[in-house]
mmCIF file of C-alpha atoms and ligand atoms in Angstrom:
data_model
loop_
_atom_site.group_PDB
_atom_site.id
_atom_site.type_symbol
_atom_site.label_atom_id
_atom_site.label_comp_id
_atom_site.label_asym_id
_atom_site.label_seq_id
_atom_site.Cartn_x
_atom_site.Cartn_y
_atom_site.Cartn_z
ATOM 1 C CA MET A 19 -124.599 -85.197 -4.423
ATOM 2 C CA GLN A 20 -122.654 -86.907 -2.310
ATOM 3 C CA ILE A 21 -120.948 -90.199 -3.676
ATOM 4 C CA SER A 22 -120.261 -93.003 -1.132
ATOM 5 C CA PRO A 23 -119.002 -96.927 -1.952
ATOM 6 C CA ALA A 24 -122.912 -97.556 -1.323
ATOM 7 C CA THR A 25 -124.595 -94.857 -4.179
ATOM 8 C CA ALA A 26 -126.688 -96.731 -6.120
ATOM 9 C CA VAL A 27 -126.277 -96.342 -9.894
ATOM 10 C CA CYS A 28 -129.249 -95.710 -12.611
ATOM 11 C CA GLY A 29 -129.667 -94.678 -15.763
ATOM 12 C CA ILE A 30 -130.869 -94.352 -19.401
ATOM 13 C CA LEU A 31 -129.766 -96.330 -22.291
ATOM 14 C CA LEU A 32 -130.878 -94.431 -25.400
ATOM 15 C CA HIS A 33 -128.696 -93.696 -28.850
ATOM 16 C CA PRO A 34 -128.250 -90.514 -29.442
ATOM 17 C CA ALA A 35 -128.371 -89.173 -25.721
ATOM 18 C CA SER A 36 -128.157 -85.188 -26.039
ATOM 19 C CA HIS A 37 -131.667 -84.647 -26.108
ATOM 20 C CA THR A 38 -132.625 -86.583 -23.113
ATOM 21 C CA ARG A 39 -133.429 -84.579 -19.428
ATOM 22 C CA SER A 40 -133.974 -87.712 -17.989
ATOM 23 C CA PRO A 41 -130.769 -87.545 -15.482
ATOM 24 C CA ALA A 42 -131.828 -84.146 -14.288
ATOM 25 C CA MET A 43 -135.062 -85.314 -13.597
ATOM 26 C CA HIS A 44 -133.976 -88.680 -12.037
ATOM 27 C CA ASN A 45 -131.199 -87.286 -10.142
ATOM 28 C CA ALA A 46 -134.419 -83.583 -8.692
ATOM 29 C CA ALA A 47 -136.254 -86.741 -7.324
ATOM 30 C CA TYR A 48 -133.711 -88.736 -5.886
ATOM 31 C CA ASP A 49 -132.501 -85.252 -4.282
ATOM 32 C CA ALA A 50 -135.883 -84.839 -2.481
ATOM 33 C CA LEU A 51 -136.850 -88.275 -1.684
ATOM 34 C CA GLY A 52 -132.580 -88.199 0.142
ATOM 35 C CA LEU A 53 -131.623 -91.670 -1.939
ATOM 36 C CA ASP A 54 -128.066 -91.889 -2.027
ATOM 37 C CA ALA A 55 -128.190 -92.263 -6.027
ATOM 38 C CA VAL A 56 -127.314 -91.593 -8.869
ATOM 39 C CA PHE A 57 -128.694 -91.213 -12.134
ATOM 40 C CA VAL A 58 -126.675 -91.018 -15.446
ATOM 41 C CA ALA A 59 -127.396 -91.247 -19.045
ATOM 42 C CA PHE A 60 -125.446 -93.761 -21.208
ATOM 43 C CA ASP A 61 -125.402 -93.564 -25.232
ATOM 44 C CA VAL A 62 -126.090 -97.393 -26.344
ATOM 45 C CA PRO A 63 -126.108 -97.806 -29.849
ATOM 46 C CA PRO A 64 -128.431 -100.790 -31.653
ATOM 47 C CA ALA A 65 -125.413 -103.074 -31.623
ATOM 48 C CA ARG A 66 -124.244 -102.438 -28.320
ATOM 49 C CA LEU A 67 -126.982 -103.134 -26.424
ATOM 50 C CA ALA A 68 -126.883 -107.106 -25.551
ATOM 51 C CA GLU A 69 -123.302 -105.738 -24.171
ATOM 52 C CA ALA A 70 -124.912 -102.745 -22.794
ATOM 53 C CA VAL A 71 -127.581 -104.600 -21.414
ATOM 54 C CA ALA A 72 -125.617 -107.375 -19.767
ATOM 55 C CA GLY A 73 -122.668 -105.210 -18.922
ATOM 56 C CA ALA A 74 -125.135 -103.028 -16.269
ATOM 57 C CA ARG A 75 -126.877 -106.508 -15.060
ATOM 58 C CA ALA A 76 -123.119 -107.334 -13.709
ATOM 59 C CA LEU A 77 -122.413 -104.102 -12.224
ATOM 60 C CA GLY A 78 -125.144 -104.142 -9.738
ATOM 61 C CA VAL A 79 -126.947 -101.348 -12.054
ATOM 62 C CA ARG A 80 -130.353 -100.575 -9.842
ATOM 63 C CA GLN A 81 -132.775 -99.409 -12.654
ATOM 64 C CA LEU A 82 -132.077 -98.294 -16.394
ATOM 65 C CA ALA A 83 -134.776 -96.190 -18.281
ATOM 66 C CA VAL A 84 -134.881 -97.314 -22.301
ATOM 67 C CA SER A 85 -135.783 -94.974 -24.838
ATOM 68 C CA ILE A 86 -135.453 -94.757 -28.312
ATOM 69 C CA PRO A 87 -134.110 -96.756 -30.247
ATOM 70 C CA HIS A 88 -134.414 -99.547 -27.599
ATOM 71 C CA LYS A 89 -137.940 -100.199 -26.448
ATOM 72 C CA GLU A 90 -138.622 -103.120 -28.307
ATOM 73 C CA ALA A 91 -134.986 -104.680 -28.937
ATOM 74 C CA VAL A 92 -134.466 -104.429 -25.195
ATOM 75 C CA LEU A 93 -137.460 -107.316 -24.480
ATOM 76 C CA ALA A 94 -135.033 -110.064 -25.930
ATOM 77 C CA HIS A 95 -132.357 -109.245 -23.369
ATOM 78 C CA ALA A 96 -133.811 -109.056 -19.931
ATOM 79 C CA ASP A 97 -134.491 -111.972 -18.173
ATOM 80 C CA GLU A 98 -137.955 -111.654 -17.441
ATOM 81 C CA VAL A 99 -140.636 -109.334 -19.385
ATOM 82 C CA ASP A 100 -143.855 -108.583 -17.129
ATOM 83 C CA GLU A 101 -147.208 -109.476 -18.735
ATOM 84 C CA THR A 102 -148.252 -105.806 -20.018
ATOM 85 C CA ALA A 103 -145.079 -104.963 -21.249
ATOM 86 C CA ARG A 104 -145.266 -108.444 -23.557
ATOM 87 C CA ARG A 105 -148.190 -107.159 -24.246
ATOM 88 C CA ILE A 106 -147.494 -103.775 -25.702
ATOM 89 C CA GLY A 107 -144.642 -104.850 -27.232
ATOM 90 C CA ALA A 108 -142.428 -102.670 -25.826
ATOM 91 C CA ALA A 109 -140.322 -101.988 -22.125
ATOM 92 C CA ASN A 110 -139.394 -98.838 -21.352
ATOM 93 C CA THR A 111 -137.526 -100.169 -17.979
ATOM 94 C CA LEU A 112 -135.075 -102.662 -16.417
ATOM 95 C CA THR A 113 -134.970 -103.618 -12.682
ATOM 96 C CA LEU A 114 -132.859 -105.321 -11.439
ATOM 97 C CA ALA A 115 -134.401 -108.024 -8.637
ATOM 98 C CA ASN A 116 -131.962 -110.706 -7.319
ATOM 99 C CA GLY A 117 -129.310 -110.096 -9.908
ATOM 100 C CA ARG A 118 -131.956 -110.195 -12.781
ATOM 101 C CA TRP A 119 -133.494 -107.445 -14.924
ATOM 102 C CA LEU A 120 -137.315 -107.453 -14.958
ATOM 103 C CA ALA A 121 -138.690 -105.188 -18.015
ATOM 104 C CA SER A 122 -141.666 -103.689 -17.426
ATOM 105 C CA ASN A 123 -143.674 -100.566 -18.840
ATOM 106 C CA THR A 124 -143.938 -97.306 -17.498
ATOM 107 C CA ASP A 125 -145.161 -95.010 -20.194
ATOM 108 C CA TRP A 126 -148.765 -96.937 -20.194
ATOM 109 C CA ILE A 127 -148.994 -95.122 -16.270
ATOM 110 C CA GLY A 128 -147.729 -92.030 -17.618
ATOM 111 C CA LEU A 129 -149.710 -91.418 -20.428
ATOM 112 C CA ALA A 130 -152.585 -92.292 -18.085
ATOM 113 C CA ARG A 131 -152.028 -90.095 -14.853
ATOM 114 C CA ALA A 132 -151.264 -86.949 -17.400
ATOM 115 C CA LEU A 133 -155.052 -87.526 -18.362
ATOM 116 C CA GLU A 134 -156.606 -87.690 -15.495
ATOM 117 C CA ARG A 135 -154.963 -84.305 -14.267
ATOM 118 C CA GLU A 136 -157.643 -83.310 -16.696
ATOM 119 C CA THR A 137 -161.059 -86.012 -17.290
ATOM 120 C CA ALA A 138 -161.807 -89.247 -15.750
ATOM 121 C CA LEU A 139 -160.870 -91.659 -18.324
ATOM 122 C CA SER A 140 -163.586 -94.610 -17.648
ATOM 123 C CA GLY A 141 -166.327 -94.594 -19.918
ATOM 124 C CA ARG A 142 -165.292 -91.971 -21.997
ATOM 125 C CA ARG A 143 -164.405 -92.239 -26.005
ATOM 126 C CA ALA A 144 -160.662 -91.956 -26.970
ATOM 127 C CA VAL A 145 -158.770 -91.650 -30.118
ATOM 128 C CA VAL A 146 -154.755 -92.294 -30.964
ATOM 129 C CA LEU A 147 -153.593 -90.767 -33.399
ATOM 130 C CA GLY A 148 -150.620 -93.293 -34.309
ATOM 131 C CA ALA A 149 -149.662 -96.603 -34.279
ATOM 132 C CA GLY A 150 -146.541 -97.328 -33.058
ATOM 133 C CA GLY A 151 -145.051 -98.358 -29.440
ATOM 134 C CA THR A 152 -145.886 -95.073 -28.023
ATOM 135 C CA ALA A 153 -149.697 -95.446 -29.759
ATOM 136 C CA ARG A 154 -149.581 -99.437 -28.406
ATOM 137 C CA ALA A 155 -148.973 -98.006 -24.944
ATOM 138 C CA ALA A 156 -151.467 -95.098 -24.771
ATOM 139 C CA ALA A 157 -154.452 -97.784 -26.599
ATOM 140 C CA PHE A 158 -153.515 -99.880 -23.779
ATOM 141 C CA ALA A 159 -153.500 -97.566 -20.771
ATOM 142 C CA LEU A 160 -157.380 -96.370 -22.166
ATOM 143 C CA ARG A 161 -158.525 -100.068 -22.374
ATOM 144 C CA ALA A 162 -156.962 -100.293 -18.845
ATOM 145 C CA ARG A 163 -159.271 -97.138 -17.668
ATOM 146 C CA GLY A 164 -162.403 -98.158 -19.198
ATOM 147 C CA ALA A 165 -162.202 -95.955 -22.078
ATOM 148 C CA HIS A 166 -163.397 -96.697 -25.890
ATOM 149 C CA VAL A 167 -160.183 -96.268 -27.749
ATOM 150 C CA SER A 168 -160.328 -96.030 -31.819
ATOM 151 C CA VAL A 169 -156.963 -96.045 -33.720
ATOM 152 C CA LEU A 170 -156.215 -93.649 -36.838
ATOM 153 C CA ASN A 171 -152.868 -94.115 -38.362
ATOM 154 C CA ARG A 172 -151.155 -92.854 -41.437
ATOM 155 C CA THR A 173 -150.119 -96.428 -42.897
ATOM 156 C CA LEU A 174 -153.657 -98.091 -41.865
ATOM 157 C CA GLU A 175 -152.519 -102.402 -41.570
ATOM 158 C CA ARG A 176 -150.345 -100.249 -39.036
ATOM 159 C CA ALA A 177 -153.600 -99.315 -36.934
ATOM 160 C CA GLU A 178 -155.947 -102.663 -37.457
ATOM 161 C CA ALA A 179 -152.394 -104.731 -35.750
ATOM 162 C CA LEU A 180 -152.945 -102.374 -32.776
ATOM 163 C CA ALA A 181 -156.185 -102.680 -33.058
ATOM 164 C CA ARG A 182 -156.109 -106.527 -32.931
ATOM 165 C CA ASP A 183 -153.623 -107.061 -30.552
ATOM 166 C CA LEU A 184 -154.870 -104.477 -27.824
ATOM 167 C CA GLY A 185 -158.967 -104.622 -27.718
ATOM 168 C CA ALA A 186 -159.370 -100.670 -29.927
ATOM 169 C CA THR A 187 -161.400 -99.955 -33.475
ATOM 170 C CA ALA A 188 -158.991 -99.406 -36.325
ATOM 171 C CA ALA A 189 -161.138 -96.382 -37.968
ATOM 172 C CA GLY A 190 -158.976 -95.175 -40.612
ATOM 173 C CA THR A 191 -155.704 -92.595 -41.692
ATOM 174 C CA LEU A 192 -155.534 -89.308 -39.490
ATOM 175 C CA ALA A 193 -158.456 -87.077 -41.795
ATOM 176 C CA ALA A 194 -160.893 -89.874 -40.352
ATOM 177 C CA LEU A 195 -161.221 -87.370 -37.334
ATOM 178 C CA ALA A 196 -163.062 -84.682 -38.538
ATOM 179 C CA ARG A 197 -165.880 -87.438 -38.661
ATOM 180 C CA LEU A 198 -165.412 -89.441 -35.427
ATOM 181 C CA ASP A 199 -167.423 -87.979 -31.902
ATOM 182 C CA TYR A 200 -164.872 -88.226 -28.592
ATOM 183 C CA ASP A 201 -163.864 -86.746 -26.030
ATOM 184 C CA VAL A 202 -160.053 -87.165 -25.691
ATOM 185 C CA LEU A 203 -157.500 -87.545 -28.448
ATOM 186 C CA VAL A 204 -154.017 -88.717 -28.046
ATOM 187 C CA ASN A 205 -151.267 -87.587 -30.903
ATOM 188 C CA THR A 206 -148.571 -90.068 -30.220
ATOM 189 C CA THR A 207 -147.328 -89.641 -34.000
ATOM 190 C CA SER A 208 -144.014 -87.481 -33.946
ATOM 191 C CA VAL A 209 -145.584 -85.228 -36.202
ATOM 192 C CA GLY A 210 -144.844 -81.439 -34.709
ATOM 193 C CA LEU A 211 -141.560 -82.787 -33.159
ATOM 194 C CA SER A 212 -139.374 -79.385 -34.047
ATOM 195 C CA ARG A 213 -141.351 -78.959 -36.873
ATOM 196 C CA ASP A 214 -144.747 -76.237 -37.032
ATOM 197 C CA GLU A 215 -147.209 -79.128 -38.168
ATOM 198 C CA SER A 216 -150.293 -80.843 -37.025
ATOM 199 C CA PRO A 217 -150.755 -84.376 -37.534
ATOM 200 C CA VAL A 218 -154.477 -83.192 -37.768
ATOM 201 C CA ALA A 219 -156.937 -80.250 -39.252
ATOM 202 C CA ALA A 220 -158.016 -77.919 -36.585
ATOM 203 C CA ALA A 221 -161.453 -77.824 -38.048
ATOM 204 C CA ALA A 222 -161.209 -81.503 -37.135
ATOM 205 C CA LEU A 223 -160.975 -80.987 -32.912
ATOM 206 C CA ARG A 224 -164.461 -81.636 -31.296
ATOM 207 C CA PRO A 225 -165.115 -78.406 -28.591
ATOM 208 C CA GLY A 226 -164.946 -80.083 -24.957
ATOM 209 C CA ALA A 227 -162.571 -82.464 -25.859
ATOM 210 C CA VAL A 228 -159.179 -82.844 -23.638
ATOM 211 C CA VAL A 229 -156.211 -83.472 -25.791
ATOM 212 C CA LEU A 230 -153.007 -84.929 -24.907
ATOM 213 C CA ASP A 231 -149.742 -84.416 -27.357
ATOM 214 C CA VAL A 232 -147.040 -86.544 -26.536
ATOM 215 C CA VAL A 233 -144.350 -84.426 -27.435
ATOM 216 C CA TYR A 234 -142.448 -82.975 -25.570
ATOM 217 C CA ASP A 235 -140.500 -79.867 -27.441
ATOM 218 C CA PRO A 236 -141.963 -77.756 -28.340
ATOM 219 C CA PRO A 237 -143.467 -77.786 -24.953
ATOM 220 C CA GLU A 238 -146.554 -76.585 -27.061
ATOM 221 C CA THR A 239 -147.057 -78.328 -30.372
ATOM 222 C CA ARG A 240 -149.083 -77.046 -33.126
ATOM 223 C CA LEU A 241 -151.819 -79.540 -32.215
ATOM 224 C CA LEU A 242 -151.701 -78.200 -28.886
ATOM 225 C CA ARG A 243 -151.868 -73.977 -29.754
ATOM 226 C CA ASP A 244 -154.977 -75.188 -32.613
ATOM 227 C CA ALA A 245 -156.534 -77.092 -29.511
ATOM 228 C CA ARG A 246 -155.738 -74.021 -27.201
ATOM 229 C CA GLU A 247 -156.992 -71.652 -29.561
ATOM 230 C CA ARG A 248 -160.232 -73.182 -30.156
ATOM 231 C CA GLY A 249 -160.947 -73.768 -26.306
ATOM 232 C CA LEU A 250 -160.436 -77.380 -25.989
ATOM 233 C CA ARG A 251 -157.955 -78.625 -22.699
ATOM 234 C CA GLY A 252 -154.686 -79.356 -23.812
ATOM 235 C CA ILE A 253 -152.055 -81.207 -21.961
ATOM 236 C CA GLY A 254 -148.051 -81.382 -22.912
ATOM 237 C CA GLY A 255 -146.422 -84.805 -22.773
ATOM 238 C CA LYS A 256 -143.806 -83.262 -20.541
ATOM 239 C CA TRP A 257 -146.350 -84.477 -17.914
ATOM 240 C CA MET A 258 -146.774 -88.176 -19.717
ATOM 241 C CA LEU A 259 -142.426 -88.435 -19.302
ATOM 242 C CA VAL A 260 -142.646 -87.012 -15.060
ATOM 243 C CA GLU A 261 -145.059 -89.532 -14.559
ATOM 244 C CA GLN A 262 -143.295 -92.570 -16.344
ATOM 245 C CA ALA A 263 -140.237 -91.425 -14.727
ATOM 246 C CA VAL A 264 -142.144 -91.006 -10.925
ATOM 247 C CA GLU A 265 -143.208 -94.737 -11.752
ATOM 248 C CA GLN A 266 -139.956 -95.644 -12.431
ATOM 249 C CA ILE A 267 -138.115 -94.077 -9.115
ATOM 250 C CA ARG A 268 -141.128 -96.266 -7.359
ATOM 251 C CA LEU A 269 -139.966 -99.552 -8.781
ATOM 252 C CA TRP A 270 -136.614 -99.891 -7.684
ATOM 253 C CA SER A 271 -136.986 -97.404 -4.395
ATOM 254 C CA GLY A 272 -140.522 -98.036 -3.745
ATOM 255 C CA LYS A 273 -140.692 -94.332 -2.736
ATOM 256 C CA THR A 274 -142.859 -91.963 -4.385
ATOM 257 C CA PRO A 275 -141.312 -88.438 -5.155
ATOM 258 C CA PRO A 276 -143.196 -85.442 -5.632
ATOM 259 C CA SER A 277 -144.390 -85.003 -9.221
ATOM 260 C CA ASP A 278 -143.607 -81.024 -9.405
ATOM 261 C CA VAL A 279 -139.802 -81.875 -8.838
ATOM 262 C CA LEU A 280 -139.452 -83.548 -11.561
ATOM 263 C CA ALA A 281 -141.505 -81.445 -13.800
ATOM 264 C CA ARG A 282 -139.175 -78.266 -12.607
ATOM 265 C CA ALA A 283 -136.387 -80.103 -13.421
ATOM 266 C CA PHE A 284 -137.218 -80.656 -16.776
ATOM 267 C CA ASP A 285 -138.252 -77.011 -17.034
ATOM 268 C CA GLU A 286 -134.604 -76.310 -15.982
ATOM 269 C CA ALA A 287 -132.803 -78.715 -17.903
ATOM 270 C CA ARG A 288 -134.276 -77.027 -21.134
ATOM 271 C CA GLY A 289 -131.336 -74.724 -22.772
ATOM 272 C CA THR A 290 -128.773 -76.587 -21.191
ATOM 273 C CA THR A 291 -129.906 -80.528 -23.107
ATOM 274 C CA ALA A 292 -130.123 -80.010 -27.230
ATOM 275 C CA THR A 293 -134.528 -79.906 -27.237
HETATM 276 N N1 NAP B 12 -143.660 -88.325 -23.625
HETATM 277 C C1 NAP B 12 -143.302 -89.112 -23.386
HETATM 278 O O1 NAP B 12 -142.895 -89.568 -22.135
HETATM 279 C C2 NAP B 12 -142.421 -90.090 -24.243
HETATM 280 C C3 NAP B 12 -142.456 -91.067 -24.413
HETATM 281 C C4 NAP B 12 -142.465 -92.139 -25.906
HETATM 282 C C5 NAP B 12 -142.759 -92.061 -27.059
HETATM 283 N N2 NAP B 12 -142.679 -89.970 -26.816
HETATM 284 C C6 NAP B 12 -142.521 -89.859 -28.285
HETATM 285 O O2 NAP B 12 -143.461 -90.340 -28.943
HETATM 286 C C7 NAP B 12 -143.283 -90.299 -30.746
HETATM 287 C C8 NAP B 12 -143.627 -91.252 -31.120
HETATM 288 O O3 NAP B 12 -142.539 -92.391 -30.611
HETATM 289 P P1 NAP B 12 -143.030 -93.920 -31.221
HETATM 290 O O4 NAP B 12 -141.777 -94.768 -30.450
HETATM 291 O O5 NAP B 12 -144.071 -94.538 -30.823
HETATM 292 O O6 NAP B 12 -142.406 -93.730 -32.549
HETATM 293 P P2 NAP B 12 -142.972 -94.525 -33.817
HETATM 294 O O7 NAP B 12 -142.824 -96.123 -32.950
HETATM 295 O O8 NAP B 12 -141.352 -94.828 -34.936
HETATM 296 O O9 NAP B 12 -144.004 -94.338 -33.884
HETATM 297 C C9 NAP B 12 -144.364 -93.261 -34.653
HETATM 298 C C10 NAP B 12 -145.302 -93.022 -35.138
HETATM 299 O O10 NAP B 12 -145.872 -91.553 -36.033
HETATM 300 C C11 NAP B 12 -146.713 -91.621 -37.640
HETATM 301 N N3 NAP B 12 -145.466 -90.441 -38.068
HETATM 302 C C12 NAP B 12 -144.182 -90.576 -38.528
HETATM 303 N N4 NAP B 12 -144.136 -89.276 -38.810
HETATM 304 C C13 NAP B 12 -145.200 -89.054 -39.595
HETATM 305 C C14 NAP B 12 -146.343 -88.310 -40.764
HETATM 306 N N5 NAP B 12 -145.182 -87.706 -41.469
HETATM 307 N N6 NAP B 12 -147.578 -88.017 -41.033
HETATM 308 C C15 NAP B 12 -147.628 -88.574 -40.139
HETATM 309 N N7 NAP B 12 -147.590 -89.941 -39.535
HETATM 310 C C16 NAP B 12 -146.499 -89.808 -39.362
HETATM 311 C C17 NAP B 12 -145.746 -93.337 -37.954
HETATM 312 O O11 NAP B 12 -146.614 -93.207 -38.632
HETATM 313 P P3 NAP B 12 -146.723 -94.693 -39.595
HETATM 314 O O12 NAP B 12 -147.201 -96.197 -39.151
HETATM 315 O O13 NAP B 12 -147.929 -94.961 -41.148
HETATM 316 O O14 NAP B 12 -145.238 -94.816 -40.346
HETATM 317 C C18 NAP B 12 -146.154 -94.028 -36.768
HETATM 318 O O15 NAP B 12 -147.641 -94.095 -36.396
HETATM 319 C C19 NAP B 12 -141.996 -89.598 -30.565
HETATM 320 O O16 NAP B 12 -141.910 -88.752 -30.935
HETATM 321 C C20 NAP B 12 -141.481 -90.081 -29.000
HETATM 322 O O17 NAP B 12 -140.496 -88.965 -28.532
HETATM 323 C C21 NAP B 12 -143.423 -89.855 -26.112
#
């Protein structure tokens, strides 16, 4: 990579930053597209978020990806929030336009495209496990693609609030999965992240369904292993991460990088980062 006075600077705001593979993915995409740009990680604790966002604006940073724990708090620091990020209640992207930060959400697009690698979504019965920020992006994505969405969550009140906001049905706690018929299952709980546990019993997995686990480390979670062993099609969280980044790059540069380039960079960065 050649750095010039014209090199565009982009980055990711997160805390802690040790685990991120976003710089590897974005820089590989810039290379593939021939963009004069560089992407770096900014480890910003919550107390410094406002300063970081204002400082990056002043420096002319072209885009900031926004990750845990800032996705909800960042809405208050953007100059404008697009309609989708407002409905989801979280943004994972700030893009500079005329010196102003526009907050948007590409997680939902990443999730929809990851699922669409294996199945059409219109008219399908989908179940979302979880009711946090990622669950809200999932429910939005599935509704936008014409699916019927049921939400299950450990804390039922949160499932009910999500369902009200996003046109889904709150169908109970996680154990209720055994009673439901569904074509698509999306896990957005953090169960399975670095632990060999599944949020649901293997016996509740419906033959023929497609299962997406948003957790990307390990690459095959217990849920995906259970799904594979029962003959269901599984999709790892890597593809959601890759596709949401593809959309971020399109937003600031107007160019769409090949997903495979980002996926390869993600795989190669494993072992050089904590996750
Ligand atoms: N692949 C990607 O591109 C991508 C993008 C974004 C996020 N993610 C991943 O998505 C996951 C969720 O992120 P988030 O921001 O939505 O988190 P969040 O807002 O904190 O929500 C966490 C959810 O997990 C549930 N949960 C946590 N521990 C549980 C347990 N032991 N048993 C049952 N349920 C449990 C919570 O239930 P309660 O409501 O009962 O607490 C809540 O529904 C993280 O692992 C994150 O890394 C992946």
